[in-house]
Amino acid sequence: MKINTSILILISTLVLRSIASNNLLGIAPQDEKYYKGLWSSGMIKCKDGSKTFTKSQFNDDFCDCFDGSDEPGTSACPTGKFYCQNAGHSPVTIFSSRINDGICDCCDGSDEYGGQIRCKNTCWEAGKVARDMLMKKIATYQEGVAIRKREIEQAKISVANDEAELSKLKNEEKILKGIVQPLKEHKERIEKAVEKERVQKEIVEKQKKEAEESESKQLKVEEKVDGVEQPPANNNDDKSAILDNFPSDQHDVKEEEASKIENKGEVADKDIYSLSREDLGREIGSRWTGKKPEQQYHAVDDVKNDHEASNNVHDEENNGYDTETDDDHQHYDDDTDEHMDDVGDEANDEFDSSNTYEPDEEVDMSEAENIQKEYDEASTKLSKLQSKITRLTKKLGNDFGPEKEFYSLYGQCFESKQNKYVYKVCAFKQATQEEGYSTTRLGNWKKFDDSYNVMLFSNGDNCWNGPDRSLKVSLRCGLKVELADVDEPSRCEYAATLTTPALCLEGKLKELEAELEVLNSQLPEFHDEL
Amino acid sequence: MISKSIRPLHYFLFLALFLFHLNSVSSWKKEEFRNCNQTPFCKRARSRKPQHCNLTITDAIIKDGDFTSTLINPLKSQENPDQDSSDFVSNHLILSLSVYQDGILRLKIDEDPSESQSQPKKRFQVPDVILPEFESKKLWLQRYGNEVINGDSLPSYVVYLYDGYEAVVRSDPFEVFVREQSSGKKVMSLNSHGLFDFEQLRVKKEGDDWEERFRSHTDSRPYGPQSISFDVSFYGADFVYGIPEHATSLALKPTNGPGIEYSEPYRLFNLDVFEYLHESPFGLYGSIPFMLSHGKTHGASGFFWLNAAEMQIDVLGSGWDAESSIALPSNQKRIDTLWMSEAGIVDAFFFIGPKPKDVVKQYASVTGTSAMPQLFATGYHQCRWNYRDEEDVKNVDAKFDEYDIPYDVLWLDIEHTDGKRYFTWDKVLFPNPEEMQKDLASRGRRMVTIVDPHIKRDDNYHIHKEASKNGLYVKDATGKDYDGWCWPGSSSYIDMVNPDIRSWWADKLAYTEYVGSTPSLYIWNDMNEPSVFNGPEVTMPRDALHYGNVEHRELHNAYGYYFHMATSDGLLKREGGKDRPFVLSRAFFPGTQRYGTVWTGDNTAEWEQLRVSIPMILTLGLTGITFAGADVGGFFGNPDTELLVRWYQVAAYLPFFRGHAHHDTKRREPWLFGERNTELMRDAIRVRYTLLPYFYTLFREANVSGVPVVRPLWMEFPNDEATFNNDEAFVVGNGLLVQGVYTQHAKDVTIYLPKDQTWYDIRTGTAYKGGKTQKMEVTDADIPVFQRSGTIIPRKDRFRRSTVQMENDPYTLVIAVDNSGAAEGELYIDDGKSYEFKQGAYIHRRFIFSNGKLTSVNLATTSASSLGTKFLSDCTIERIILLGYSSKSKSARIEPSNHVTDVELGPLQIRSGARSSVLTIRKPNVRVSEDWTIQLL
């Protein structure tokens, strides 16, 4: 092997055009067996079995086998592959298109024997650099593997704690519910009684009022009433209407908003006449750039700000980091709907008027106040408890990796500054790009991909004339968790790398060590000889 | 709770924005461009009835070898200021006819120069288009004959034009025509229908309202109406072609006449059209007022009107003149056309043909042949708006190598500049442009950067500083520097019409001036219509003023041409005239072919746009600009993968081969669509590279003769009527017929193979008889391509990173014999970059195969090689493939070396799964530079 290599290098530097004499050129070690037949019998089949070729057709710079097996050392076959030994560095297999093309592709220069160019053998230097880098990498891995182990241990304990906490909370919840429910019923009874009184009072007043009114206005009103008194639900600005999301109501709002934006986005045709010459230039130019003149940006920003504002509210409610995404919030709502209809300041006193009540019962106001207070305290406690449960359930619902090695990333954000932008990736949550005070969402947490080598964030803010923004974070082994190399390879499709000990796999470490071993074992004394 | 209701709203808004945007981008803004009815000169001309013209010929003489006469209106009604009629023509016009070698007649009609002092201004004649040497081809007329036609009241004049052809100037009614001498049959004529009209310049009177308003713009029109229109007839014509640039069929459909749906005329007005439609007579980025006709009976002829003002051309459907009293002999098929221009003079050329190639050669002798491109420019180009920074460039370049896909040029669009200031670099994104170019060049690759004609009005920008200080900008109607709006914002436009300013511009391309440029950097001229975002119809106002007090309206269509010329001259200058320039331009005009390359602008990623790119490129080739292409994949929008692959497969056979995309589109480099599609696109690009020796030979043919590299079928088969309006297939040179696949999920395509030929599938070698339309199966692997019998095509079958590494690779010859067992082909080679070929430093061989013997003959002219420079090549031929030749030969003898080589069955293309089915001469290893013969034994 060593001898072959040195001969090969000698040959490739000395023998220029004569290829036939250099029988071993371009053959990979694993193929030596295949070619043995050629030396012994003088003829073998192409690897794909399509044809046979003779010794004289081997590396004769004419393609006989469509798979290139007769020409491992020349450029004659388009599908051919050339093996460079690269003693002192790693061997490489290159495309036949690189052979004698005037560019040094192999560090040992064996791909350039045609005399167009003299390639210096740089394998030793390159190999040393590569080995040094490999050694550094191994050192990182060694340390990383240890950190990873610790983190996994820690994660397991933490998860167990979380789970214990959760079941404890659930127990408390059960107990608390047992207290809240009777209070609630009691309270309702009182309220109904109060309401009944009020209603009766109202009826009396109303009748009085109607009597007065019907005297002053008569016919006209009746006509109008038909038109006005049956408004579609969307004119109902009662709080409950908003909370219940009357579909028609929303629809109209949306349409109105949309058309507003439409008008801002593209100046309507007639408006083009009225534009200043500068604005006209901007407007027309924006067709190509997709960059809408200023107003448009505002429109988008407004929407975004609204969205954020709503998030912030949750942030406060939920004490810091664990901003509920809208989905969570939905979840939270469902809970409340189920268990705590009447809790909180948004409580909707929604009565079923057919409910029975006891008209004869006198309402004791001080009792009512006490019950109310008791009930409020208990239900607030319950609601806090339930939101804790929701949060914890959600947290534990995340995929922390097969060994929970990503657990420690939960609740953490990582930033990287590039030019005027600050990129922020919050694992299991979302990724953003910040410029000054404006924030663009690059995506919400979606999942791990590519067997836990990639984090995906999707459904970010939409791009003009483009897709919703998304981010793909490639994970690498590193001792610290650091975000780097944020890039936008395609418009609005972002990419970044994140180093983390979670990726420092023991198996990979073994591979690297084996690689280094091979390199070291190939370190020939002959380098000194040459 | 709040977010619950906001969230869907939020999404809805985005959806609405998105949908709205889709909607806005899918429609061409028709109303922003003037139609004929909104264009007074067009409306007037179109509404005229036949026999409108009252002019007659007087005072005919022969002077300075020309026939000269005066056109007068005998009925002239004095002082009728009605601008809607030619009645007010009180002066007379001067007509002259000149005859040039090879069957070219030139007709000029202008106001009388002797009365110039009474005219408000001189009408504009486009300089710098006609080749200087064209004048030397003039035949000096000695005399004219007289003849009375159809009992006319005045005698007509007849002059010699070409062997068997005469030109006739009929006096009353006025008409000019070319006829066959023996039969008297007309070939082409002007004003046979009396639609000639020439609005003469006059002094503005009180009360004249000459202003024209369109949308928010007002054209002051200080010189009033000055348009010209006339009818031109092509006899024995089945179809007319040419007059680019329109996204429409090759054979031009009628735009006016009975039974024809209302259509605009074909418009020639260089415009930056956002998202043009694929089937429209609307004028796009460039204009060439040159029309060809072809028909079974006469063959081909051509008509070229050298005029740079807005032009509108109607192709009239038969029966359009039914009301006219004059009926032409009905046995002669004829196509009538109406030509209308806003300004300028009549400077028209009639080309008699009669073969299609004769017409393009005749046109080329007036406006020039296409420049010989550098070899690298014929390879594959990779572009995108934008490769963002140096790292992006590095990565894209590396990916080509990683996937073993050859390419030659990486392009940078506008974002590489510092704030759209051309000749500068964004310092953050491209801090080391020279290093970047040198790195690419180390693997044989070039770079192209964009340089547009709009100059940012920024006092710190050196180009603007010089231009504003020295008065180098186009002026507005009031004489101030015209201030428009383009990419950089407020911008002015260099007045490229002035030769001194062009020279100044050319100097800006020097390495010392264009900091960060290196010898491997070439240029792309975009937006040179010129595009002005806030101008009327997205261009410059017609009353803007150029050098020599010429109004923009008079030269609009030539502005981009002058800019292209100046840039090309700059590249020539920077290397002391030694390096062939490469400049891609979007706008064009007759003569553009001498300065560079053209592409069809901002197309869209749609199947129909792929289909229309073929007639668009063929039309450019017919009208002189053979080095043309369309953005592979479509500029706007995201092509689906199948469309992208099909696009590569066709575009690989078209002269200019570049992938490009809008910045809002997804990345679409060939390796981004999965292994199979990478392979398909790589195959398509590699096919192009194997055929580069053939393409380069054809580029040389175009450079010498003007015959385009890719041709409509009827150019090669002028007697095969079935080809006349085929624009889905084309021929590369005379040897390869290419049929694109233009529909999704196609399982088969319908192909017409021209008659009296055998056609060999270039992949399988299967022979097909021509003369019928046949359905052929297609797979995703490639599109149908056939080699015509009787041809020899040179290839280089080794794959490399780029053309540079292919230089020393051996050739393969593919011989497809005709029914007599013979074939011929050519190979042209030079250094691929310099002008030494002009001193004879090239190899030009003809390969002749007959009677089982292949002979290589030298075609290089002895006079050329005696100039002293010589091009040497050690390249050999490694393989010769014979299609359609049955022989039991096992060997062949090579002379003069007298050695014998093997003959065996081999593959037609080396690829896995190929079959060894074609007769192959193995390793003849003869040198391409030498004379030799190879005889099958």
mmCIF file of C-alpha atoms in Angstrom, chain B residues 523-774:
data_model
loop_
_atom_site.group_PDB
_atom_site.id
_atom_site.type_symbol
_atom_site.label_atom_id
_atom_site.label_comp_id
_atom_site.label_asym_id
_atom_site.label_seq_id
_atom_site.Cartn_x
_atom_site.Cartn_y
_atom_site.Cartn_z
ATOM 1 C CA ILE B 523 -21.652 43.423 -17.975
ATOM 2 C CA TRP B 524 -25.423 43.263 -18.088
ATOM 3 C CA ASN B 525 -27.419 46.296 -19.251
ATOM 4 C CA ASP B 526 -30.955 46.230 -17.932
ATOM 5 C CA MET B 527 -33.725 48.872 -17.847
ATOM 6 C CA ASN B 528 -32.367 50.544 -20.976
ATOM 7 C CA GLU B 529 -35.690 51.015 -22.791
ATOM 8 C CA PRO B 530 -35.236 53.290 -20.774
ATOM 9 C CA SER B 531 -37.382 52.245 -17.832
ATOM 10 C CA VAL B 532 -38.582 55.264 -15.846
ATOM 11 C CA PHE B 533 -40.974 54.291 -13.098
ATOM 12 C CA ASN B 534 -42.708 57.643 -12.975
ATOM 13 C CA GLY B 535 -42.589 58.433 -16.667
ATOM 14 C CA PRO B 536 -45.389 58.075 -19.190
ATOM 15 C CA GLU B 537 -45.850 54.375 -19.948
ATOM 16 C CA VAL B 538 -42.950 53.669 -17.560
ATOM 17 C CA THR B 539 -40.486 55.383 -19.856
ATOM 18 C CA MET B 540 -39.014 58.770 -20.689
ATOM 19 C CA PRO B 541 -41.281 61.613 -21.826
ATOM 20 C CA ARG B 542 -41.291 62.006 -25.580
ATOM 21 C CA ASP B 543 -40.438 65.688 -25.343
ATOM 22 C CA ALA B 544 -37.196 65.047 -23.448
ATOM 23 C CA LEU B 545 -34.212 66.342 -25.380
ATOM 24 C CA HIS B 546 -31.091 64.589 -26.555
ATOM 25 C CA TYR B 547 -27.845 65.624 -28.126
ATOM 26 C CA GLY B 548 -28.408 67.699 -31.249
ATOM 27 C CA ASN B 549 -31.791 68.884 -29.994
ATOM 28 C CA VAL B 550 -33.337 65.578 -30.987
ATOM 29 C CA GLU B 551 -36.559 64.806 -29.198
ATOM 30 C CA HIS B 552 -36.823 61.564 -27.326
ATOM 31 C CA ARG B 553 -39.861 60.659 -29.433
ATOM 32 C CA GLU B 554 -37.639 60.541 -32.507
ATOM 33 C CA LEU B 555 -35.125 58.066 -31.129
ATOM 34 C CA HIS B 556 -36.831 56.344 -28.249
ATOM 35 C CA ASN B 557 -36.428 52.850 -29.654
ATOM 36 C CA ALA B 558 -32.696 53.353 -30.190
ATOM 37 C CA TYR B 559 -31.829 54.655 -26.714
ATOM 38 C CA GLY B 560 -31.093 51.228 -25.281
ATOM 39 C CA TYR B 561 -29.065 50.377 -28.350
ATOM 40 C CA TYR B 562 -26.742 53.321 -27.823
ATOM 41 C CA PHE B 563 -26.331 52.418 -24.183
ATOM 42 C CA HIS B 564 -25.523 48.823 -25.097
ATOM 43 C CA MET B 565 -23.056 50.063 -27.691
ATOM 44 C CA ALA B 566 -21.261 52.333 -25.217
ATOM 45 C CA THR B 567 -20.964 49.566 -22.624
ATOM 46 C CA SER B 568 -19.718 47.093 -25.180
ATOM 47 C CA ASP B 569 -17.151 49.630 -26.403
ATOM 48 C CA GLY B 570 -16.053 50.072 -22.803
ATOM 49 C CA LEU B 571 -15.280 46.369 -22.404
ATOM 50 C CA LEU B 572 -13.413 46.466 -25.667
ATOM 51 C CA LYS B 573 -11.407 49.489 -24.565
ATOM 52 C CA ARG B 574 -10.443 48.135 -21.158
ATOM 53 C CA GLU B 575 -8.467 45.328 -22.774
ATOM 54 C CA GLY B 576 -7.086 47.429 -25.608
ATOM 55 C CA GLY B 577 -9.445 45.897 -28.141
ATOM 56 C CA LYS B 578 -8.200 42.378 -27.530
ATOM 57 C CA ASP B 579 -11.008 40.802 -25.544
ATOM 58 C CA ARG B 580 -14.427 40.206 -27.099
ATOM 59 C CA PRO B 581 -17.020 42.050 -25.014
ATOM 60 C CA PHE B 582 -19.954 40.319 -23.438
ATOM 61 C CA VAL B 583 -22.870 42.604 -22.678
ATOM 62 C CA LEU B 584 -26.429 41.407 -22.222
ATOM 63 C CA SER B 585 -29.094 43.974 -22.998
ATOM 64 C CA ARG B 586 -32.835 43.983 -22.549
ATOM 65 C CA ALA B 587 -33.602 46.789 -25.000
ATOM 66 C CA PHE B 588 -32.532 46.395 -28.608
ATOM 67 C CA PHE B 589 -32.717 47.935 -32.044
ATOM 68 C CA PRO B 590 -31.379 47.013 -35.480
ATOM 69 C CA GLY B 591 -27.616 46.696 -35.087
ATOM 70 C CA THR B 592 -27.733 45.408 -31.515
ATOM 71 C CA GLN B 593 -26.336 42.119 -32.764
ATOM 72 C CA ARG B 594 -22.965 43.812 -33.288
ATOM 73 C CA TYR B 595 -22.700 44.682 -29.601
ATOM 74 C CA GLY B 596 -23.985 41.759 -27.663
ATOM 75 C CA THR B 597 -26.661 39.526 -26.390
ATOM 76 C CA VAL B 598 -30.343 39.989 -25.717
ATOM 77 C CA TRP B 599 -32.870 38.223 -23.535
ATOM 78 C CA THR B 600 -36.627 38.351 -23.574
ATOM 79 C CA GLY B 601 -36.936 40.217 -20.290
ATOM 80 C CA ASP B 602 -39.154 39.560 -17.343
ATOM 81 C CA ASN B 603 -41.120 36.483 -18.346
ATOM 82 C CA THR B 604 -43.191 34.352 -16.006
ATOM 83 C CA ALA B 605 -42.937 30.798 -14.734
ATOM 84 C CA GLU B 606 -45.773 29.412 -16.837
ATOM 85 C CA TRP B 607 -45.973 26.735 -19.494
ATOM 86 C CA GLU B 608 -47.356 29.170 -22.043
ATOM 87 C CA GLN B 609 -44.399 31.448 -21.452
ATOM 88 C CA LEU B 610 -42.031 28.585 -22.098
ATOM 89 C CA ARG B 611 -43.860 27.935 -25.342
ATOM 90 C CA VAL B 612 -43.822 31.556 -26.482
ATOM 91 C CA SER B 613 -40.115 31.891 -25.739
ATOM 92 C CA ILE B 614 -39.438 29.768 -28.829
ATOM 93 C CA PRO B 615 -41.095 32.070 -31.419
ATOM 94 C CA MET B 616 -39.693 35.084 -29.568
ATOM 95 C CA ILE B 617 -36.133 33.808 -29.857
ATOM 96 C CA LEU B 618 -36.609 32.569 -33.420
ATOM 97 C CA THR B 619 -37.970 35.980 -34.393
ATOM 98 C CA LEU B 620 -34.966 37.704 -32.854
ATOM 99 C CA GLY B 621 -32.734 35.392 -34.875
ATOM 100 C CA LEU B 622 -34.604 36.197 -38.093
ATOM 101 C CA THR B 623 -34.133 39.893 -37.440
ATOM 102 C CA GLY B 624 -30.408 39.735 -36.806
ATOM 103 C CA ILE B 625 -30.110 39.055 -33.096
ATOM 104 C CA THR B 626 -29.251 35.405 -32.938
ATOM 105 C CA PHE B 627 -27.551 35.467 -29.538
ATOM 106 C CA ALA B 628 -30.791 35.556 -27.577
ATOM 107 C CA GLY B 629 -32.517 33.597 -24.864
ATOM 108 C CA ALA B 630 -35.261 33.644 -22.268
ATOM 109 C CA ASP B 631 -34.882 33.353 -18.511
ATOM 110 C CA VAL B 632 -34.894 29.643 -17.774
ATOM 111 C CA GLY B 633 -37.703 28.815 -15.378
ATOM 112 C CA GLY B 634 -39.451 32.150 -15.896
ATOM 113 C CA PHE B 635 -38.481 35.298 -14.018
ATOM 114 C CA PHE B 636 -41.676 35.907 -12.059
ATOM 115 C CA GLY B 637 -43.244 33.210 -9.956
ATOM 116 C CA ASN B 638 -42.204 29.749 -8.936
ATOM 117 C CA PRO B 639 -42.134 27.159 -11.718
ATOM 118 C CA ASP B 640 -43.256 23.727 -10.741
ATOM 119 C CA THR B 641 -40.420 21.277 -10.964
ATOM 120 C CA GLU B 642 -41.598 19.683 -14.165
ATOM 121 C CA LEU B 643 -41.832 23.048 -15.893
ATOM 122 C CA LEU B 644 -38.373 23.975 -14.699
ATOM 123 C CA VAL B 645 -36.914 20.732 -16.013
ATOM 124 C CA ARG B 646 -38.688 21.076 -19.361
ATOM 125 C CA TRP B 647 -37.434 24.638 -19.569
ATOM 126 C CA TYR B 648 -33.828 23.531 -19.110
ATOM 127 C CA GLN B 649 -34.304 20.810 -21.674
ATOM 128 C CA VAL B 650 -35.403 23.243 -24.399
ATOM 129 C CA ALA B 651 -33.256 26.193 -23.406
ATOM 130 C CA ALA B 652 -30.145 24.042 -23.657
ATOM 131 C CA TYR B 653 -30.614 24.248 -27.435
ATOM 132 C CA LEU B 654 -31.207 27.994 -27.579
ATOM 133 C CA PRO B 655 -28.343 30.398 -28.142
ATOM 134 C CA PHE B 656 -28.282 32.260 -24.835
ATOM 135 C CA PHE B 657 -28.772 29.905 -21.902
ATOM 136 C CA ARG B 658 -29.315 31.550 -18.526
ATOM 137 C CA GLY B 659 -31.328 30.668 -15.448
ATOM 138 C CA HIS B 660 -32.729 33.723 -13.679
ATOM 139 C CA ALA B 661 -35.386 34.462 -11.071
ATOM 140 C CA HIS B 662 -37.113 37.301 -9.265
ATOM 141 C CA HIS B 663 -36.063 37.894 -5.664
ATOM 142 C CA ASP B 664 -39.453 36.906 -4.301
ATOM 143 C CA THR B 665 -39.224 33.444 -5.797
ATOM 144 C CA LYS B 666 -37.893 30.401 -4.090
ATOM 145 C CA ARG B 667 -34.364 29.386 -4.869
ATOM 146 C CA ARG B 668 -34.271 27.183 -7.920
ATOM 147 C CA GLU B 669 -30.703 26.209 -8.621
ATOM 148 C CA PRO B 670 -30.674 22.815 -10.366
ATOM 149 C CA TRP B 671 -29.854 20.781 -7.246
ATOM 150 C CA LEU B 672 -32.774 21.917 -5.122
ATOM 151 C CA PHE B 673 -35.457 19.560 -6.421
ATOM 152 C CA GLY B 674 -34.366 16.114 -5.405
ATOM 153 C CA GLU B 675 -31.915 13.697 -6.896
ATOM 154 C CA ARG B 676 -33.910 12.755 -9.975
ATOM 155 C CA ASN B 677 -34.564 16.335 -10.999
ATOM 156 C CA THR B 678 -30.979 17.335 -10.346
ATOM 157 C CA GLU B 679 -29.986 14.577 -12.702
ATOM 158 C CA LEU B 680 -32.439 15.738 -15.368
ATOM 159 C CA MET B 681 -31.285 19.335 -15.213
ATOM 160 C CA ARG B 682 -27.652 18.265 -15.160
ATOM 161 C CA ASP B 683 -28.288 16.137 -18.233
ATOM 162 C CA ALA B 684 -29.895 19.071 -20.017
ATOM 163 C CA ILE B 685 -26.988 21.377 -19.215
ATOM 164 C CA ARG B 686 -24.465 18.711 -20.139
ATOM 165 C CA VAL B 687 -26.109 18.142 -23.504
ATOM 166 C CA ARG B 688 -25.523 21.810 -24.174
ATOM 167 C CA TYR B 689 -21.857 21.474 -23.240
ATOM 168 C CA THR B 690 -21.327 18.413 -25.436
ATOM 169 C CA LEU B 691 -22.774 20.387 -28.355
ATOM 170 C CA LEU B 692 -20.699 23.521 -27.769
ATOM 171 C CA PRO B 693 -18.328 22.779 -30.672
ATOM 172 C CA TYR B 694 -21.381 22.705 -32.936
ATOM 173 C CA PHE B 695 -22.869 25.853 -31.403
ATOM 174 C CA TYR B 696 -19.586 27.697 -31.640
ATOM 175 C CA THR B 697 -19.276 26.735 -35.303
ATOM 176 C CA LEU B 698 -22.804 28.060 -35.850
ATOM 177 C CA PHE B 699 -22.025 31.282 -34.021
ATOM 178 C CA ARG B 700 -19.169 31.714 -36.433
ATOM 179 C CA GLU B 701 -21.498 31.077 -39.359
ATOM 180 C CA ALA B 702 -23.848 33.736 -37.978
ATOM 181 C CA ASN B 703 -20.890 36.063 -37.515
ATOM 182 C CA VAL B 704 -19.867 35.627 -41.139
ATOM 183 C CA SER B 705 -23.210 35.445 -42.893
ATOM 184 C CA GLY B 706 -26.002 36.628 -40.617
ATOM 185 C CA VAL B 707 -27.795 33.271 -40.731
ATOM 186 C CA PRO B 708 -29.016 32.614 -37.195
ATOM 187 C CA VAL B 709 -27.821 29.802 -34.945
ATOM 188 C CA VAL B 710 -31.354 28.548 -34.331
ATOM 189 C CA ARG B 711 -33.764 28.731 -37.213
ATOM 190 C CA PRO B 712 -37.419 28.244 -37.888
ATOM 191 C CA LEU B 713 -37.990 25.062 -39.859
ATOM 192 C CA TRP B 714 -39.032 26.986 -42.958
ATOM 193 C CA MET B 715 -35.622 28.596 -43.181
ATOM 194 C CA GLU B 716 -34.065 25.176 -43.727
ATOM 195 C CA PHE B 717 -37.037 23.708 -45.605
ATOM 196 C CA PRO B 718 -38.452 26.657 -47.573
ATOM 197 C CA ASN B 719 -40.482 24.399 -49.867
ATOM 198 C CA ASP B 720 -42.141 22.401 -47.136
ATOM 199 C CA GLU B 721 -45.377 24.262 -46.504
ATOM 200 C CA ALA B 722 -46.141 22.283 -43.387
ATOM 201 C CA THR B 723 -43.259 24.066 -41.667
ATOM 202 C CA PHE B 724 -44.300 27.651 -42.420
ATOM 203 C CA ASN B 725 -46.135 28.359 -39.232
ATOM 204 C CA ASN B 726 -44.519 25.782 -36.974
ATOM 205 C CA ASP B 727 -43.079 27.575 -33.980
ATOM 206 C CA GLU B 728 -42.925 24.767 -31.479
ATOM 207 C CA ALA B 729 -39.939 23.158 -33.153
ATOM 208 C CA PHE B 730 -36.753 24.711 -34.460
ATOM 209 C CA VAL B 731 -33.488 23.681 -35.996
ATOM 210 C CA VAL B 732 -30.075 24.295 -34.508
ATOM 211 C CA GLY B 733 -27.954 25.027 -37.555
ATOM 212 C CA ASN B 734 -29.063 22.756 -40.349
ATOM 213 C CA GLY B 735 -28.580 19.566 -38.401
ATOM 214 C CA LEU B 736 -30.603 19.287 -35.195
ATOM 215 C CA LEU B 737 -34.360 19.528 -34.995
ATOM 216 C CA VAL B 738 -35.589 20.278 -31.485
ATOM 217 C CA GLN B 739 -39.153 19.859 -30.326
ATOM 218 C CA GLY B 740 -39.891 21.251 -26.885
ATOM 219 C CA VAL B 741 -42.415 19.818 -24.481
ATOM 220 C CA TYR B 742 -44.734 22.616 -23.448
ATOM 221 C CA THR B 743 -47.420 20.893 -21.425
ATOM 222 C CA GLN B 744 -47.574 19.326 -18.036
ATOM 223 C CA HIS B 745 -47.556 15.550 -17.632
ATOM 224 C CA ALA B 746 -47.020 15.086 -21.363
ATOM 225 C CA LYS B 747 -46.852 11.432 -22.320
ATOM 226 C CA ASP B 748 -46.390 12.175 -25.993
ATOM 227 C CA VAL B 749 -45.879 15.101 -28.328
ATOM 228 C CA THR B 750 -46.910 15.726 -31.891
ATOM 229 C CA ILE B 751 -43.955 16.413 -34.107
ATOM 230 C CA TYR B 752 -43.649 17.345 -37.723
ATOM 231 C CA LEU B 753 -40.410 16.157 -39.287
ATOM 232 C CA PRO B 754 -39.743 17.916 -42.613
ATOM 233 C CA LYS B 755 -40.017 15.872 -45.755
ATOM 234 C CA ASP B 756 -37.392 14.259 -47.963
ATOM 235 C CA GLN B 757 -35.175 13.655 -44.970
ATOM 236 C CA THR B 758 -34.430 10.931 -42.521
ATOM 237 C CA TRP B 759 -34.270 12.017 -38.910
ATOM 238 C CA TYR B 760 -32.228 10.235 -36.235
ATOM 239 C CA ASP B 761 -33.232 10.431 -32.629
ATOM 240 C CA ILE B 762 -30.063 11.757 -31.002
ATOM 241 C CA ARG B 763 -30.482 9.609 -27.969
ATOM 242 C CA THR B 764 -31.383 6.259 -29.440
ATOM 243 C CA GLY B 765 -30.318 6.624 -33.059
ATOM 244 C CA THR B 766 -33.749 5.499 -34.211
ATOM 245 C CA ALA B 767 -34.465 6.684 -37.755
ATOM 246 C CA TYR B 768 -37.710 8.441 -38.708
ATOM 247 C CA LYS B 769 -38.852 9.310 -42.202
ATOM 248 C CA GLY B 770 -39.820 12.931 -42.608
ATOM 249 C CA GLY B 771 -42.857 14.403 -44.308
ATOM 250 C CA LYS B 772 -45.488 13.601 -41.775
ATOM 251 C CA THR B 773 -46.762 14.631 -38.426
ATOM 252 C CA GLN B 774 -46.301 11.954 -35.867
#
